[in-house]
Amino acid sequence: MSKNKYQSKQDRKHRVFAIIAVVIIAAMIASLLLAGLTGCGLQTASASDYIDRTSFYFDTVINIRIYDNQDESILDGCMELASKYDSLLSANTKDSDIWNINHSDGSPVTVDPDTISLLDTALYYAELSDGAFNPCLGSVISLWDFTSEDEQDHVVPDSESIEEALMHTDYNSIIIDSDNLSVTLSDPDAKIDLGAIAKGFIADKIKDYLVDNNVHSAIINLGGNALLVGAKTDDSSFTVGIEKPFSGSGEYITTVSATDKSVVTSGIYERYFELDGTIYHHLIDPSTGYPTQNSLYSVTIISDNSVDGDALSTACFVLGPEEGMKLIESLDGIEAAFVYNDYSIEYSEGF
Ligand code: FAD
Ligand code: MG
């Protein structure tokens, strides 16, 4: 019998927690062998050196780890922020700002200032990437199911449905009235989906909160997107592992040493299904409605703000190696590592 989406999500949640538990145990063992490596935010230091909290938001596992403050109430505050933004920005939660806009039949909707700010940034990156990053792709995204545990859900939508959905993906139909805190989706059949940018925005908000609470050494890990707060307590850099695509064991293909930076990866190896030898993954080419076809497995972006890294990692993947790297080289303060499907890596000039 086919499972419903809620059951699949619960299964996924349990599976992801199981994986995290394995990774934590592996990290503890690894810490005996390898001092100082942080992979996807997992610091291999002894537990007494930090406080941390793991939870499940945004359909993924998140972990916040603080090294220079033992106040557990700060972690409570981080999780409250995660909960607040999950309720505000999820396209799937009834009465979130995004849900309300998507179900407004073209009428203006009053929203939170944070929603306005994030949509503004999303439209900026839509323009910058010539629509490769498209925050108005919900009609197409909803035709696909890349996360179900049930193979029966792994279906390639028929081309008529894709063609029809593609007619409702113009991001210019998102009309923002900042003065009145209102958003109008002028195409009633269009749907906003901020899955490619909102985790970065939320990580930045959590970082602001930590700094306001006198935390200057921490790692915010939202589903593998790492945002570093300051440096280690001895002032040395954190080291973040970049996952080797399809390794399935938390193996790293390379590492990044950094202080106070965001390290965000978009890849095809976590949300995908395989059918008749073809991989169908979640990074959609807005010009076709199908998974982007190119020689990349993943793109990692290093930036100051995580919202920028999140939007750019998706944008660059969809743009492909040449156009993607050209975009990165045109931007100040942004570096990238592109992992190809032969596991070679191309770095931006200042990496
Ligand atoms: P990214 O590259 O950053 O994002 C890829 C995602 O963005 C895709 O999965 C797709 O949704 C969308 N996308 C694909 N192609 C494009 C494109 N060309 N332009 C713009 N966007 C594109 N996921 C669920 O499955 N169920 C949920 O209930 C759910 N709730 C969420 C609630 C919130 C508040 C947030 C922030 C996210 C939620 N997500 C949910 C999404 C999920 O956390 C991430 O989108 C997903 O893990 C992929 O993110 P990524 O960082 O791996 O990849
Ligand atoms: Mg992204």
PDB file of C-alpha atoms in Angstrom, residues 20-304:
ATOM      1  CA  ILE A  20      22.891  11.673  12.277  1.00  0.00           C
ATOM      2  CA  ALA A  21      23.322   9.315  15.237  1.00  0.00           C
ATOM      3  CA  VAL A  22      25.681   7.169  13.168  1.00  0.00           C
ATOM      4  CA  VAL A  23      27.573  10.248  12.012  1.00  0.00           C
ATOM      5  CA  ILE A  24      27.898  11.532  15.578  1.00  0.00           C
ATOM      6  CA  ILE A  25      29.270   8.184  16.739  1.00  0.00           C
ATOM      7  CA  ALA A  26      31.619   8.093  13.740  1.00  0.00           C
ATOM      8  CA  ALA A  27      32.700  11.643  14.547  1.00  0.00           C
ATOM      9  CA  MET A  28      33.437  10.669  18.149  1.00  0.00           C
ATOM     10  CA  ILE A  29      35.584   7.772  16.974  1.00  0.00           C
ATOM     11  CA  ALA A  30      37.222   9.991  14.369  1.00  0.00           C
ATOM     12  CA  SER A  31      38.011  12.567  17.043  1.00  0.00           C
ATOM     13  CA  LEU A  32      40.386  10.107  18.606  1.00  0.00           C
ATOM     14  CA  LEU A  33      42.236   9.967  15.328  1.00  0.00           C
ATOM     15  CA  LEU A  34      41.835  13.400  13.844  1.00  0.00           C
ATOM     16  CA  ALA A  35      41.699  16.475  16.026  1.00  0.00           C
ATOM     17  CA  GLY A  36      39.956  19.615  14.888  1.00  0.00           C
ATOM     18  CA  LEU A  37      37.896  18.647  11.813  1.00  0.00           C
ATOM     19  CA  THR A  38      34.370  19.943  11.539  1.00  0.00           C
ATOM     20  CA  GLY A  39      32.168  18.197   8.992  1.00  0.00           C
ATOM     21  CA  CYS A  40      28.748  19.682   8.228  1.00  0.00           C
ATOM     22  CA  GLY A  41      28.999  21.399  11.588  1.00  0.00           C
ATOM     23  CA  LEU A  42      29.979  18.347  13.593  1.00  0.00           C
ATOM     24  CA  GLN A  43      32.903  19.411  15.726  1.00  0.00           C
ATOM     25  CA  THR A  44      35.166  16.636  16.884  1.00  0.00           C
ATOM     26  CA  ALA A  45      35.830  18.118  20.291  1.00  0.00           C
ATOM     27  CA  SER A  46      34.924  16.587  23.620  1.00  0.00           C
ATOM     28  CA  ALA A  47      31.327  17.142  24.704  1.00  0.00           C
ATOM     29  CA  SER A  48      32.316  19.299  27.659  1.00  0.00           C
ATOM     30  CA  ASP A  49      33.802  21.863  25.253  1.00  0.00           C
ATOM     31  CA  TYR A  50      30.433  22.864  23.876  1.00  0.00           C
ATOM     32  CA  ILE A  51      26.695  22.784  24.306  1.00  0.00           C
ATOM     33  CA  ASP A  52      24.529  21.793  21.384  1.00  0.00           C
ATOM     34  CA  ARG A  53      21.006  20.935  20.307  1.00  0.00           C
ATOM     35  CA  THR A  54      19.723  18.824  17.405  1.00  0.00           C
ATOM     36  CA  SER A  55      16.195  19.030  16.047  1.00  0.00           C
ATOM     37  CA  PHE A  56      14.116  18.596  12.895  1.00  0.00           C
ATOM     38  CA  TYR A  57      12.891  21.673  11.024  1.00  0.00           C
ATOM     39  CA  PHE A  58      12.549  22.606   7.336  1.00  0.00           C
ATOM     40  CA  ASP A  59      12.222  18.879   6.570  1.00  0.00           C
ATOM     41  CA  THR A  60      15.814  18.373   7.611  1.00  0.00           C
ATOM     42  CA  VAL A  61      18.007  17.849  10.686  1.00  0.00           C
ATOM     43  CA  ILE A  62      19.442  20.990  12.230  1.00  0.00           C
ATOM     44  CA  ASN A  63      22.145  21.317  14.851  1.00  0.00           C
ATOM     45  CA  ILE A  64      23.382  24.378  16.741  1.00  0.00           C
ATOM     46  CA  ARG A  65      26.654  24.054  18.641  1.00  0.00           C
ATOM     47  CA  ILE A  66      28.045  26.772  20.930  1.00  0.00           C
ATOM     48  CA  TYR A  67      31.649  26.687  22.120  1.00  0.00           C
ATOM     49  CA  ASP A  68      32.025  29.804  24.252  1.00  0.00           C
ATOM     50  CA  ASN A  69      28.871  29.931  26.324  1.00  0.00           C
ATOM     51  CA  GLN A  70      27.232  27.268  28.491  1.00  0.00           C
ATOM     52  CA  ASP A  71      23.790  28.921  28.706  1.00  0.00           C
ATOM     53  CA  GLU A  72      21.260  26.318  27.453  1.00  0.00           C
ATOM     54  CA  SER A  73      18.542  28.979  27.219  1.00  0.00           C
ATOM     55  CA  ILE A  74      20.388  30.406  24.193  1.00  0.00           C
ATOM     56  CA  LEU A  75      19.839  27.084  22.432  1.00  0.00           C
ATOM     57  CA  ASP A  76      16.150  27.270  23.405  1.00  0.00           C
ATOM     58  CA  GLY A  77      16.055  30.674  21.687  1.00  0.00           C
ATOM     59  CA  CYS A  78      17.677  29.257  18.531  1.00  0.00           C
ATOM     60  CA  MET A  79      15.073  26.498  18.313  1.00  0.00           C
ATOM     61  CA  GLU A  80      12.266  29.004  18.871  1.00  0.00           C
ATOM     62  CA  LEU A  81      13.604  30.981  15.908  1.00  0.00           C
ATOM     63  CA  ALA A  82      13.765  27.822  13.783  1.00  0.00           C
ATOM     64  CA  SER A  83      10.174  27.025  14.700  1.00  0.00           C
ATOM     65  CA  LYS A  84       9.034  30.603  13.990  1.00  0.00           C
ATOM     66  CA  TYR A  85      10.626  30.688  10.545  1.00  0.00           C
ATOM     67  CA  ASP A  86       9.433  27.191   9.660  1.00  0.00           C
ATOM     68  CA  SER A  87       5.866  28.359  10.358  1.00  0.00           C
ATOM     69  CA  LEU A  88       6.382  31.630   8.481  1.00  0.00           C
ATOM     70  CA  LEU A  89       8.190  30.543   5.313  1.00  0.00           C
ATOM     71  CA  SER A  90       7.156  26.971   4.540  1.00  0.00           C
ATOM     72  CA  ALA A  91       5.132  26.552   1.355  1.00  0.00           C
ATOM     73  CA  ASN A  92       3.563  23.424   2.883  1.00  0.00           C
ATOM     74  CA  THR A  93       2.314  24.798   6.205  1.00  0.00           C
ATOM     75  CA  LYS A  94      -1.220  26.146   6.180  1.00  0.00           C
ATOM     76  CA  ASP A  95      -1.350  29.834   7.150  1.00  0.00           C
ATOM     77  CA  SER A  96       2.368  30.467   6.698  1.00  0.00           C
ATOM     78  CA  ASP A  97       3.024  33.696   4.803  1.00  0.00           C
ATOM     79  CA  ILE A  98       4.062  31.715   1.729  1.00  0.00           C
ATOM     80  CA  TRP A  99       1.040  29.407   1.938  1.00  0.00           C
ATOM     81  CA  ASN A 100      -1.249  32.444   2.262  1.00  0.00           C
ATOM     82  CA  ILE A 101       0.303  34.153  -0.768  1.00  0.00           C
ATOM     83  CA  ASN A 102       0.097  30.931  -2.790  1.00  0.00           C
ATOM     84  CA  HIS A 103      -3.594  30.542  -1.952  1.00  0.00           C
ATOM     85  CA  SER A 104      -4.666  34.181  -2.361  1.00  0.00           C
ATOM     86  CA  ASP A 105      -6.117  33.951  -5.879  1.00  0.00           C
ATOM     87  CA  GLY A 106      -4.180  37.033  -6.897  1.00  0.00           C
ATOM     88  CA  SER A 107      -5.192  39.271  -3.962  1.00  0.00           C
ATOM     89  CA  PRO A 108      -2.660  41.220  -1.863  1.00  0.00           C
ATOM     90  CA  VAL A 109      -1.562  39.438   1.329  1.00  0.00           C
ATOM     91  CA  THR A 110      -0.158  41.154   4.418  1.00  0.00           C
ATOM     92  CA  VAL A 111       3.052  39.475   5.536  1.00  0.00           C
ATOM     93  CA  ASP A 112       5.869  39.709   8.073  1.00  0.00           C
ATOM     94  CA  PRO A 113       8.719  42.176   7.297  1.00  0.00           C
ATOM     95  CA  ASP A 114      11.092  39.179   7.194  1.00  0.00           C
ATOM     96  CA  THR A 115       9.035  37.649   4.386  1.00  0.00           C
ATOM     97  CA  ILE A 116       9.297  40.908   2.425  1.00  0.00           C
ATOM     98  CA  SER A 117      13.042  41.041   3.008  1.00  0.00           C
ATOM     99  CA  LEU A 118      13.582  37.423   1.905  1.00  0.00           C
ATOM    100  CA  LEU A 119      11.387  37.809  -1.185  1.00  0.00           C
ATOM    101  CA  ASP A 120      13.318  40.965  -2.124  1.00  0.00           C
ATOM    102  CA  THR A 121      16.580  39.035  -1.910  1.00  0.00           C
ATOM    103  CA  ALA A 122      15.087  36.098  -3.816  1.00  0.00           C
ATOM    104  CA  LEU A 123      14.022  38.385  -6.670  1.00  0.00           C
ATOM    105  CA  TYR A 124      17.482  39.975  -6.694  1.00  0.00           C
ATOM    106  CA  TYR A 125      19.072  36.545  -7.235  1.00  0.00           C
ATOM    107  CA  ALA A 126      16.444  35.583  -9.799  1.00  0.00           C
ATOM    108  CA  GLU A 127      17.476  38.634 -11.849  1.00  0.00           C
ATOM    109  CA  LEU A 128      21.199  38.139 -11.231  1.00  0.00           C
ATOM    110  CA  SER A 129      21.068  34.522 -12.408  1.00  0.00           C
ATOM    111  CA  ASP A 130      18.784  35.278 -15.342  1.00  0.00           C
ATOM    112  CA  GLY A 131      16.086  33.081 -13.802  1.00  0.00           C
ATOM    113  CA  ALA A 132      18.284  30.025 -13.120  1.00  0.00           C
ATOM    114  CA  PHE A 133      17.367  30.564  -9.484  1.00  0.00           C
ATOM    115  CA  ASN A 134      13.599  30.999  -9.565  1.00  0.00           C
ATOM    116  CA  PRO A 135      11.589  31.536  -6.353  1.00  0.00           C
ATOM    117  CA  CYS A 136       8.351  31.080  -8.319  1.00  0.00           C
ATOM    118  CA  LEU A 137       8.905  27.466  -9.357  1.00  0.00           C
ATOM    119  CA  GLY A 138       6.384  25.924  -6.941  1.00  0.00           C
ATOM    120  CA  SER A 139       3.937  24.779  -9.642  1.00  0.00           C
ATOM    121  CA  VAL A 140       6.697  22.635 -11.199  1.00  0.00           C
ATOM    122  CA  ILE A 141       8.322  21.512  -7.932  1.00  0.00           C
ATOM    123  CA  SER A 142       4.997  20.204  -6.628  1.00  0.00           C
ATOM    124  CA  LEU A 143       4.754  17.784  -9.587  1.00  0.00           C
ATOM    125  CA  TRP A 144       7.879  15.960  -8.384  1.00  0.00           C
ATOM    126  CA  ASP A 145       8.483  13.868  -5.262  1.00  0.00           C
ATOM    127  CA  PHE A 146      12.195  13.362  -4.613  1.00  0.00           C
ATOM    128  CA  THR A 147      11.976  12.533  -0.916  1.00  0.00           C
ATOM    129  CA  SER A 148       9.407   9.755  -0.628  1.00  0.00           C
ATOM    130  CA  GLU A 149      10.609   6.417   0.723  1.00  0.00           C
ATOM    131  CA  ASP A 150       8.014   4.732  -1.454  1.00  0.00           C
ATOM    132  CA  GLU A 151       9.230   3.795  -4.938  1.00  0.00           C
ATOM    133  CA  GLN A 152       5.716   4.193  -6.309  1.00  0.00           C
ATOM    134  CA  ASP A 153       6.060   7.943  -5.725  1.00  0.00           C
ATOM    135  CA  HIS A 154       9.157   8.104  -7.908  1.00  0.00           C
ATOM    136  CA  VAL A 155       7.380   9.136 -11.053  1.00  0.00           C
ATOM    137  CA  VAL A 156       8.491  11.395 -13.897  1.00  0.00           C
ATOM    138  CA  PRO A 157       5.615  13.825 -14.483  1.00  0.00           C
ATOM    139  CA  ASP A 158       4.129  13.738 -17.988  1.00  0.00           C
ATOM    140  CA  SER A 159       5.325  16.437 -20.351  1.00  0.00           C
ATOM    141  CA  GLU A 160       1.853  18.053 -20.643  1.00  0.00           C
ATOM    142  CA  SER A 161       1.751  18.648 -16.871  1.00  0.00           C
ATOM    143  CA  ILE A 162       5.264  20.111 -16.930  1.00  0.00           C
ATOM    144  CA  GLU A 163       4.404  22.373 -19.889  1.00  0.00           C
ATOM    145  CA  GLU A 164       1.236  23.587 -18.168  1.00  0.00           C
ATOM    146  CA  ALA A 165       3.049  24.213 -14.832  1.00  0.00           C
ATOM    147  CA  LEU A 166       5.911  26.039 -16.590  1.00  0.00           C
ATOM    148  CA  MET A 167       3.427  28.665 -17.803  1.00  0.00           C
ATOM    149  CA  HIS A 168       3.020  29.755 -14.168  1.00  0.00           C
ATOM    150  CA  THR A 169       6.636  30.273 -13.123  1.00  0.00           C
ATOM    151  CA  ASP A 170       7.294  33.913 -14.000  1.00  0.00           C
ATOM    152  CA  TYR A 171       8.970  35.420 -10.932  1.00  0.00           C
ATOM    153  CA  ASN A 172       7.842  38.886 -12.094  1.00  0.00           C
ATOM    154  CA  SER A 173       4.374  37.874 -10.960  1.00  0.00           C
ATOM    155  CA  ILE A 174       5.626  38.313  -7.350  1.00  0.00           C
ATOM    156  CA  ILE A 175       4.774  41.935  -6.614  1.00  0.00           C
ATOM    157  CA  ILE A 176       6.150  43.352  -3.364  1.00  0.00           C
ATOM    158  CA  ASP A 177       4.725  46.425  -1.650  1.00  0.00           C
ATOM    159  CA  SER A 178       7.289  47.052   1.102  1.00  0.00           C
ATOM    160  CA  ASP A 179       5.550  50.177   2.440  1.00  0.00           C
ATOM    161  CA  ASN A 180       2.344  48.282   3.129  1.00  0.00           C
ATOM    162  CA  LEU A 181       4.048  44.957   3.972  1.00  0.00           C
ATOM    163  CA  SER A 182       2.008  43.240   1.309  1.00  0.00           C
ATOM    164  CA  VAL A 183       2.718  40.747  -1.468  1.00  0.00           C
ATOM    165  CA  THR A 184       0.583  40.025  -4.510  1.00  0.00           C
ATOM    166  CA  LEU A 185       1.035  37.009  -6.746  1.00  0.00           C
ATOM    167  CA  SER A 186      -0.460  38.383  -9.934  1.00  0.00           C
ATOM    168  CA  ASP A 187      -0.691  34.916 -11.536  1.00  0.00           C
ATOM    169  CA  PRO A 188      -3.165  33.018  -9.298  1.00  0.00           C
ATOM    170  CA  ASP A 189      -1.788  29.669 -10.551  1.00  0.00           C
ATOM    171  CA  ALA A 190       1.826  30.528  -9.709  1.00  0.00           C
ATOM    172  CA  LYS A 191       3.363  29.217  -6.466  1.00  0.00           C
ATOM    173  CA  ILE A 192       6.294  30.617  -4.487  1.00  0.00           C
ATOM    174  CA  ASP A 193       8.836  28.081  -3.151  1.00  0.00           C
ATOM    175  CA  LEU A 194      11.755  29.406  -1.118  1.00  0.00           C
ATOM    176  CA  GLY A 195      13.356  26.011  -0.420  1.00  0.00           C
ATOM    177  CA  ALA A 196      16.529  27.075  -2.232  1.00  0.00           C
ATOM    178  CA  ILE A 197      17.153  30.245  -0.217  1.00  0.00           C
ATOM    179  CA  ALA A 198      15.203  30.306   3.070  1.00  0.00           C
ATOM    180  CA  LYS A 199      17.539  28.073   5.093  1.00  0.00           C
ATOM    181  CA  GLY A 200      20.351  30.523   4.416  1.00  0.00           C
ATOM    182  CA  PHE A 201      18.172  33.457   5.478  1.00  0.00           C
ATOM    183  CA  ILE A 202      17.159  31.644   8.677  1.00  0.00           C
ATOM    184  CA  ALA A 203      20.777  30.716   9.480  1.00  0.00           C
ATOM    185  CA  ASP A 204      21.711  34.405   9.214  1.00  0.00           C
ATOM    186  CA  LYS A 205      18.877  35.286  11.640  1.00  0.00           C
ATOM    187  CA  ILE A 206      20.049  32.645  14.115  1.00  0.00           C
ATOM    188  CA  LYS A 207      23.605  33.986  13.851  1.00  0.00           C
ATOM    189  CA  ASP A 208      22.390  37.552  14.597  1.00  0.00           C
ATOM    190  CA  TYR A 209      20.577  36.199  17.648  1.00  0.00           C
ATOM    191  CA  LEU A 210      23.690  34.324  18.866  1.00  0.00           C
ATOM    192  CA  VAL A 211      25.925  37.366  18.478  1.00  0.00           C
ATOM    193  CA  ASP A 212      23.320  39.499  20.282  1.00  0.00           C
ATOM    194  CA  ASN A 213      23.558  36.968  23.105  1.00  0.00           C
ATOM    195  CA  ASN A 214      27.314  37.254  23.349  1.00  0.00           C
ATOM    196  CA  VAL A 215      28.138  34.061  21.468  1.00  0.00           C
ATOM    197  CA  HIS A 216      31.244  34.410  19.304  1.00  0.00           C
ATOM    198  CA  SER A 217      32.196  30.791  18.668  1.00  0.00           C
ATOM    199  CA  ALA A 218      29.492  28.544  17.246  1.00  0.00           C
ATOM    200  CA  ILE A 219      28.379  26.488  14.267  1.00  0.00           C
ATOM    201  CA  ILE A 220      24.854  26.673  12.864  1.00  0.00           C
ATOM    202  CA  ASN A 221      24.130  23.610  10.749  1.00  0.00           C
ATOM    203  CA  LEU A 222      20.802  23.606   8.913  1.00  0.00           C
ATOM    204  CA  GLY A 223      20.654  20.360   6.963  1.00  0.00           C
ATOM    205  CA  GLY A 224      24.318  20.482   5.976  1.00  0.00           C
ATOM    206  CA  ASN A 225      24.387  24.240   5.352  1.00  0.00           C
ATOM    207  CA  ALA A 226      27.033  25.472   7.796  1.00  0.00           C
ATOM    208  CA  LEU A 227      27.209  29.030   9.095  1.00  0.00           C
ATOM    209  CA  LEU A 228      30.253  29.706  11.265  1.00  0.00           C
ATOM    210  CA  VAL A 229      30.003  32.215  14.086  1.00  0.00           C
ATOM    211  CA  GLY A 230      33.509  33.566  14.710  1.00  0.00           C
ATOM    212  CA  ALA A 231      36.373  31.140  15.180  1.00  0.00           C
ATOM    213  CA  LYS A 232      37.249  28.286  17.524  1.00  0.00           C
ATOM    214  CA  THR A 233      37.823  29.374  21.117  1.00  0.00           C
ATOM    215  CA  ASP A 234      41.597  29.332  20.549  1.00  0.00           C
ATOM    216  CA  ASP A 235      41.039  31.754  17.608  1.00  0.00           C
ATOM    217  CA  SER A 236      41.962  29.168  14.980  1.00  0.00           C
ATOM    218  CA  SER A 237      39.692  28.514  11.975  1.00  0.00           C
ATOM    219  CA  PHE A 238      36.914  25.980  11.862  1.00  0.00           C
ATOM    220  CA  THR A 239      37.338  23.236   9.279  1.00  0.00           C
ATOM    221  CA  VAL A 240      34.215  22.247   7.362  1.00  0.00           C
ATOM    222  CA  GLY A 241      34.058  19.021   5.367  1.00  0.00           C
ATOM    223  CA  ILE A 242      32.416  19.095   1.930  1.00  0.00           C
ATOM    224  CA  GLU A 243      30.594  15.830   1.431  1.00  0.00           C
ATOM    225  CA  LYS A 244      31.712  13.465  -1.303  1.00  0.00           C
ATOM    226  CA  PRO A 245      28.606  13.055  -3.518  1.00  0.00           C
ATOM    227  CA  PHE A 246      26.973   9.607  -3.358  1.00  0.00           C
ATOM    228  CA  SER A 247      29.556   8.340  -0.840  1.00  0.00           C
ATOM    229  CA  GLY A 248      26.668   7.630   1.542  1.00  0.00           C
ATOM    230  CA  SER A 249      28.999   7.571   4.529  1.00  0.00           C
ATOM    231  CA  GLY A 250      29.675  11.195   5.318  1.00  0.00           C
ATOM    232  CA  GLU A 251      33.009  10.959   3.483  1.00  0.00           C
ATOM    233  CA  TYR A 252      34.522  14.329   2.550  1.00  0.00           C
ATOM    234  CA  ILE A 253      35.845  15.185  -0.909  1.00  0.00           C
ATOM    235  CA  THR A 254      37.581  18.291   0.402  1.00  0.00           C
ATOM    236  CA  THR A 255      37.606  20.632   3.372  1.00  0.00           C
ATOM    237  CA  VAL A 256      37.316  24.374   3.880  1.00  0.00           C
ATOM    238  CA  SER A 257      39.065  26.214   6.726  1.00  0.00           C
ATOM    239  CA  ALA A 258      37.253  29.412   7.586  1.00  0.00           C
ATOM    240  CA  THR A 259      36.212  31.894  10.245  1.00  0.00           C
ATOM    241  CA  ASP A 260      32.864  33.665  10.356  1.00  0.00           C
ATOM    242  CA  LYS A 261      31.779  32.331   6.940  1.00  0.00           C
ATOM    243  CA  SER A 262      28.836  30.496   5.444  1.00  0.00           C
ATOM    244  CA  VAL A 263      29.559  27.212   3.644  1.00  0.00           C
ATOM    245  CA  VAL A 264      26.518  26.063   1.653  1.00  0.00           C
ATOM    246  CA  THR A 265      26.280  23.176  -0.798  1.00  0.00           C
ATOM    247  CA  SER A 266      23.644  22.326  -3.408  1.00  0.00           C
ATOM    248  CA  GLY A 267      24.005  18.835  -4.760  1.00  0.00           C
ATOM    249  CA  ILE A 268      22.107  16.098  -6.507  1.00  0.00           C
ATOM    250  CA  TYR A 269      22.971  13.237  -4.134  1.00  0.00           C
ATOM    251  CA  GLU A 270      20.442  13.656  -1.335  1.00  0.00           C
ATOM    252  CA  ARG A 271      17.091  14.424  -2.912  1.00  0.00           C
ATOM    253  CA  TYR A 272      16.815  12.219  -5.973  1.00  0.00           C
ATOM    254  CA  PHE A 273      15.449   8.988  -7.328  1.00  0.00           C
ATOM    255  CA  GLU A 274      16.782   6.681 -10.002  1.00  0.00           C
ATOM    256  CA  LEU A 275      14.593   5.274 -12.737  1.00  0.00           C
ATOM    257  CA  ASP A 276      15.798   3.146 -15.658  1.00  0.00           C
ATOM    258  CA  GLY A 277      19.380   4.218 -15.023  1.00  0.00           C
ATOM    259  CA  THR A 278      18.607   7.944 -14.972  1.00  0.00           C
ATOM    260  CA  ILE A 279      19.003  10.106 -11.867  1.00  0.00           C
ATOM    261  CA  TYR A 280      16.116  12.529 -11.341  1.00  0.00           C
ATOM    262  CA  HIS A 281      17.200  15.124  -8.765  1.00  0.00           C
ATOM    263  CA  HIS A 282      15.684  18.170  -7.115  1.00  0.00           C
ATOM    264  CA  LEU A 283      17.683  20.976  -8.783  1.00  0.00           C
ATOM    265  CA  ILE A 284      15.237  21.933 -11.489  1.00  0.00           C
ATOM    266  CA  ASP A 285      16.108  23.778 -14.668  1.00  0.00           C
ATOM    267  CA  PRO A 286      13.378  26.457 -14.838  1.00  0.00           C
ATOM    268  CA  SER A 287      13.631  26.513 -18.638  1.00  0.00           C
ATOM    269  CA  THR A 288      12.572  22.840 -18.949  1.00  0.00           C
ATOM    270  CA  GLY A 289      10.861  21.866 -15.682  1.00  0.00           C
ATOM    271  CA  TYR A 290      13.135  18.801 -15.455  1.00  0.00           C
ATOM    272  CA  PRO A 291      16.235  18.172 -13.328  1.00  0.00           C
ATOM    273  CA  THR A 292      19.211  20.189 -14.555  1.00  0.00           C
ATOM    274  CA  GLN A 293      21.438  18.133 -16.865  1.00  0.00           C
ATOM    275  CA  ASN A 294      25.120  18.976 -16.695  1.00  0.00           C
ATOM    276  CA  SER A 295      28.470  17.578 -15.572  1.00  0.00           C
ATOM    277  CA  LEU A 296      28.165  18.742 -11.950  1.00  0.00           C
ATOM    278  CA  TYR A 297      27.443  16.763  -8.807  1.00  0.00           C
ATOM    279  CA  SER A 298      27.511  19.719  -6.410  1.00  0.00           C
ATOM    280  CA  VAL A 299      28.325  23.386  -5.921  1.00  0.00           C
ATOM    281  CA  THR A 300      29.631  24.798  -2.633  1.00  0.00           C
ATOM    282  CA  ILE A 301      29.594  28.533  -1.986  1.00  0.00           C
ATOM    283  CA  ILE A 302      31.660  30.355   0.656  1.00  0.00           C
ATOM    284  CA  SER A 303      30.213  33.745   1.570  1.00  0.00           C
ATOM    285  CA  ASP A 304      29.730  36.066   4.530  1.00  0.00           C
TER     286      ASP A 304
END
